[in-house]
Steps between C-alpha positions, in 0.01 A plus 500: 500500500648839406537781754206709380262203503619406851454862618148507357411168666646616834310829479177315426540234772651699789170648626370146557787428741523837676343533843248781535596794717348518848309822571587713801395847607725785611462843659692804380461729800549868419509809722602860446837578658676833543687451169223331301338158490640223717436128462523228757729198477505215750759230554410150387477232766777268385749675272449843660494665156285810445150443361155656512234331717357207309322170546250248375139575399249472785160336492218754504729793411596665177869512412497870598349419840754221552782743414368740767496214752861410412602865547351488850649165600849553356544875558229647724361713218140602443374720223287539192559215257443541128260233371695478172843341464773747404700219339671179592840343545629147485740327732612152601393385847634201690222308672524222759768251411690762298287450189508812277174632357441797272267765645331801342412773753220741416591833661245730663583853611413593857496868592610482862282652773643317804840364600461286812767468767407133550383246242483120465845443339692783670750262662563318172550784251661839457316776321660794324360809323696600190466715193377299200851518346667376821243220532551397137875473565437259791253255348612218272205453266534706177123542454462621860786747446308637200178538703689688772672729249161566340405693816760770423 
């Protein structure tokens, strides 16, 4: 089989063997700082890298409502959540047993009205307010970087 025929066959067959992406929801928490908009990053539980609050869909809640719940649990944030996704980003997550899965996070903007001193995961995570450009420099996911820079 020549290279172009093999490439065509591979292109045709690969979707049948690719796992679908798992859907998650994420909160992009925004407040007005002295020098312009600030966004919230939290540390992840295991690798301690910087992320935005995110999690799995919740029964009986829209993805936007679940994003607001994640913002509360992971960062102690309450606010007005947009019902429409502002975009999405993909990333690879390791689940139990170290199995990697591909996730697609739908991102919902939350305009912050309350920053609590205590919240459910306070002892497990750090939170940090940064300019969108500083936040984009700290996250790993290219599509999330683009969403953050889109706030400028």
